[in-house]
Amino acid sequence: MAGYITHGQEKSVVLSVSQVDALVAGGSGDAALLYLCLMRVEGAVTPEQLMERLHLSALRLQAAQTKLEKLGLIRA
């Protein structure tokens, strides 16, 4: 289970071993960055905001999303 742990004023993103294993096995840096970004954002985020934040084209963002869906880490 992913989540936050608060240490004083600082928040940390926490991933389970199975989530990390899935990201590593997936072999996609774009997918891993997208997943970390999605775990970090609070509230809704648009594809355009993700493309700007991650410096990804629409094609790369879509490929990363598809990879995460196939890995079972997100749902469309």
C-alpha atoms as a PDB file:
ATOM      1  CA  MET A   1       0.000   0.000   0.000  1.00  0.00           C
ATOM      2  CA  ALA A   2       1.335   3.421  -0.939  1.00  0.00           C
ATOM      3  CA  GLY A   3       0.888   6.331   1.360  1.00  0.00           C
ATOM      4  CA  TYR A   4       2.421   9.174   3.244  1.00  0.00           C
ATOM      5  CA  ILE A   5       4.422   9.213   6.443  1.00  0.00           C
ATOM      6  CA  THR A   6       4.802  12.606   8.055  1.00  0.00           C
ATOM      7  CA  HIS A   7       8.073  13.448   9.806  1.00  0.00           C
ATOM      8  CA  GLY A   8       7.586  16.852  11.362  1.00  0.00           C
ATOM      9  CA  GLN A   9       6.635  19.168   8.499  1.00  0.00           C
ATOM     10  CA  GLU A  10       8.061  16.827   5.820  1.00  0.00           C
ATOM     11  CA  LYS A  11       5.908  14.256   4.002  1.00  0.00           C
ATOM     12  CA  SER A  12       7.336  11.075   2.497  1.00  0.00           C
ATOM     13  CA  VAL A  13       5.895   8.886  -0.229  1.00  0.00           C
ATOM     14  CA  VAL A  14       5.970   5.238   0.843  1.00  0.00           C
ATOM     15  CA  LEU A  15       5.763   2.316  -1.584  1.00  0.00           C
ATOM     16  CA  SER A  16       5.353  -1.332  -0.711  1.00  0.00           C
ATOM     17  CA  VAL A  17       7.954  -3.874  -1.782  1.00  0.00           C
ATOM     18  CA  SER A  18       5.484  -5.335  -4.282  1.00  0.00           C
ATOM     19  CA  GLN A  19       4.931  -1.908  -5.852  1.00  0.00           C
ATOM     20  CA  VAL A  20       8.680  -1.340  -6.185  1.00  0.00           C
ATOM     21  CA  ASP A  21       9.170  -4.851  -7.581  1.00  0.00           C
ATOM     22  CA  ALA A  22       6.431  -4.272 -10.167  1.00  0.00           C
ATOM     23  CA  LEU A  23       7.931  -0.945 -11.244  1.00  0.00           C
ATOM     24  CA  VAL A  24      11.421  -2.440 -11.557  1.00  0.00           C
ATOM     25  CA  ALA A  25      10.152  -5.507 -13.407  1.00  0.00           C
ATOM     26  CA  GLY A  26       8.174  -3.234 -15.745  1.00  0.00           C
ATOM     27  CA  GLY A  27      11.449  -1.736 -16.939  1.00  0.00           C
ATOM     28  CA  SER A  28       9.979   1.677 -17.791  1.00  0.00           C
ATOM     29  CA  GLY A  29      11.519   4.759 -16.260  1.00  0.00           C
ATOM     30  CA  ASP A  30       8.639   6.857 -17.577  1.00  0.00           C
ATOM     31  CA  ALA A  31       6.113   4.580 -15.864  1.00  0.00           C
ATOM     32  CA  ALA A  32       8.067   4.686 -12.600  1.00  0.00           C
ATOM     33  CA  LEU A  33       8.256   8.499 -12.700  1.00  0.00           C
ATOM     34  CA  LEU A  34       4.569   8.758 -13.533  1.00  0.00           C
ATOM     35  CA  TYR A  35       3.681   6.464 -10.635  1.00  0.00           C
ATOM     36  CA  LEU A  36       5.796   8.482  -8.198  1.00  0.00           C
ATOM     37  CA  CYS A  37       4.222  11.695  -9.448  1.00  0.00           C
ATOM     38  CA  LEU A  38       0.710  10.274  -9.074  1.00  0.00           C
ATOM     39  CA  MET A  39       1.523   9.174  -5.519  1.00  0.00           C
ATOM     40  CA  ARG A  40       2.775  12.683  -4.765  1.00  0.00           C
ATOM     41  CA  VAL A  41      -0.002  14.862  -6.194  1.00  0.00           C
ATOM     42  CA  GLU A  42      -2.946  15.815  -4.058  1.00  0.00           C
ATOM     43  CA  GLY A  43      -6.248  16.010  -5.898  1.00  0.00           C
ATOM     44  CA  ALA A  44      -6.948  15.744  -9.591  1.00  0.00           C
ATOM     45  CA  VAL A  45      -4.272  16.282 -12.209  1.00  0.00           C
ATOM     46  CA  THR A  46      -4.703  16.642 -15.963  1.00  0.00           C
ATOM     47  CA  PRO A  47      -2.622  14.880 -18.610  1.00  0.00           C
ATOM     48  CA  GLU A  48      -1.305  18.285 -19.674  1.00  0.00           C
ATOM     49  CA  GLN A  49      -0.106  19.008 -16.134  1.00  0.00           C
ATOM     50  CA  LEU A  50       1.589  15.606 -15.985  1.00  0.00           C
ATOM     51  CA  MET A  51       3.276  16.123 -19.361  1.00  0.00           C
ATOM     52  CA  GLU A  52       4.627  19.485 -18.211  1.00  0.00           C
ATOM     53  CA  ARG A  53       5.694  18.264 -14.789  1.00  0.00           C
ATOM     54  CA  LEU A  54       7.415  15.119 -16.097  1.00  0.00           C
ATOM     55  CA  HIS A  55       8.675  16.609 -19.377  1.00  0.00           C
ATOM     56  CA  LEU A  56       6.918  13.884 -21.362  1.00  0.00           C
ATOM     57  CA  SER A  57       5.180  13.976 -24.721  1.00  0.00           C
ATOM     58  CA  ALA A  58       1.569  12.828 -24.944  1.00  0.00           C
ATOM     59  CA  LEU A  59       2.773   9.595 -26.556  1.00  0.00           C
ATOM     60  CA  ARG A  60       5.257   8.834 -23.764  1.00  0.00           C
ATOM     61  CA  LEU A  61       2.696   9.701 -21.082  1.00  0.00           C
ATOM     62  CA  GLN A  62       0.146   7.366 -22.671  1.00  0.00           C
ATOM     63  CA  ALA A  63       2.720   4.567 -22.910  1.00  0.00           C
ATOM     64  CA  ALA A  64       3.645   5.047 -19.234  1.00  0.00           C
ATOM     65  CA  GLN A  65      -0.020   4.992 -18.215  1.00  0.00           C
ATOM     66  CA  THR A  66      -0.627   1.830 -20.240  1.00  0.00           C
ATOM     67  CA  LYS A  67       2.387   0.166 -18.605  1.00  0.00           C
ATOM     68  CA  LEU A  68       1.112   1.035 -15.118  1.00  0.00           C
ATOM     69  CA  GLU A  69      -2.316  -0.334 -15.998  1.00  0.00           C
ATOM     70  CA  LYS A  70      -0.781  -3.591 -17.260  1.00  0.00           C
ATOM     71  CA  LEU A  71       1.265  -3.850 -14.069  1.00  0.00           C
ATOM     72  CA  GLY A  72      -1.948  -3.447 -12.062  1.00  0.00           C
ATOM     73  CA  LEU A  73      -0.688  -0.320 -10.310  1.00  0.00           C
ATOM     74  CA  ILE A  74      -3.387   2.040 -11.622  1.00  0.00           C
ATOM     75  CA  ARG A  75      -6.814   1.768 -13.215  1.00  0.00           C
ATOM     76  CA  ALA A  76      -7.877   3.839 -16.220  1.00  0.00           C
END
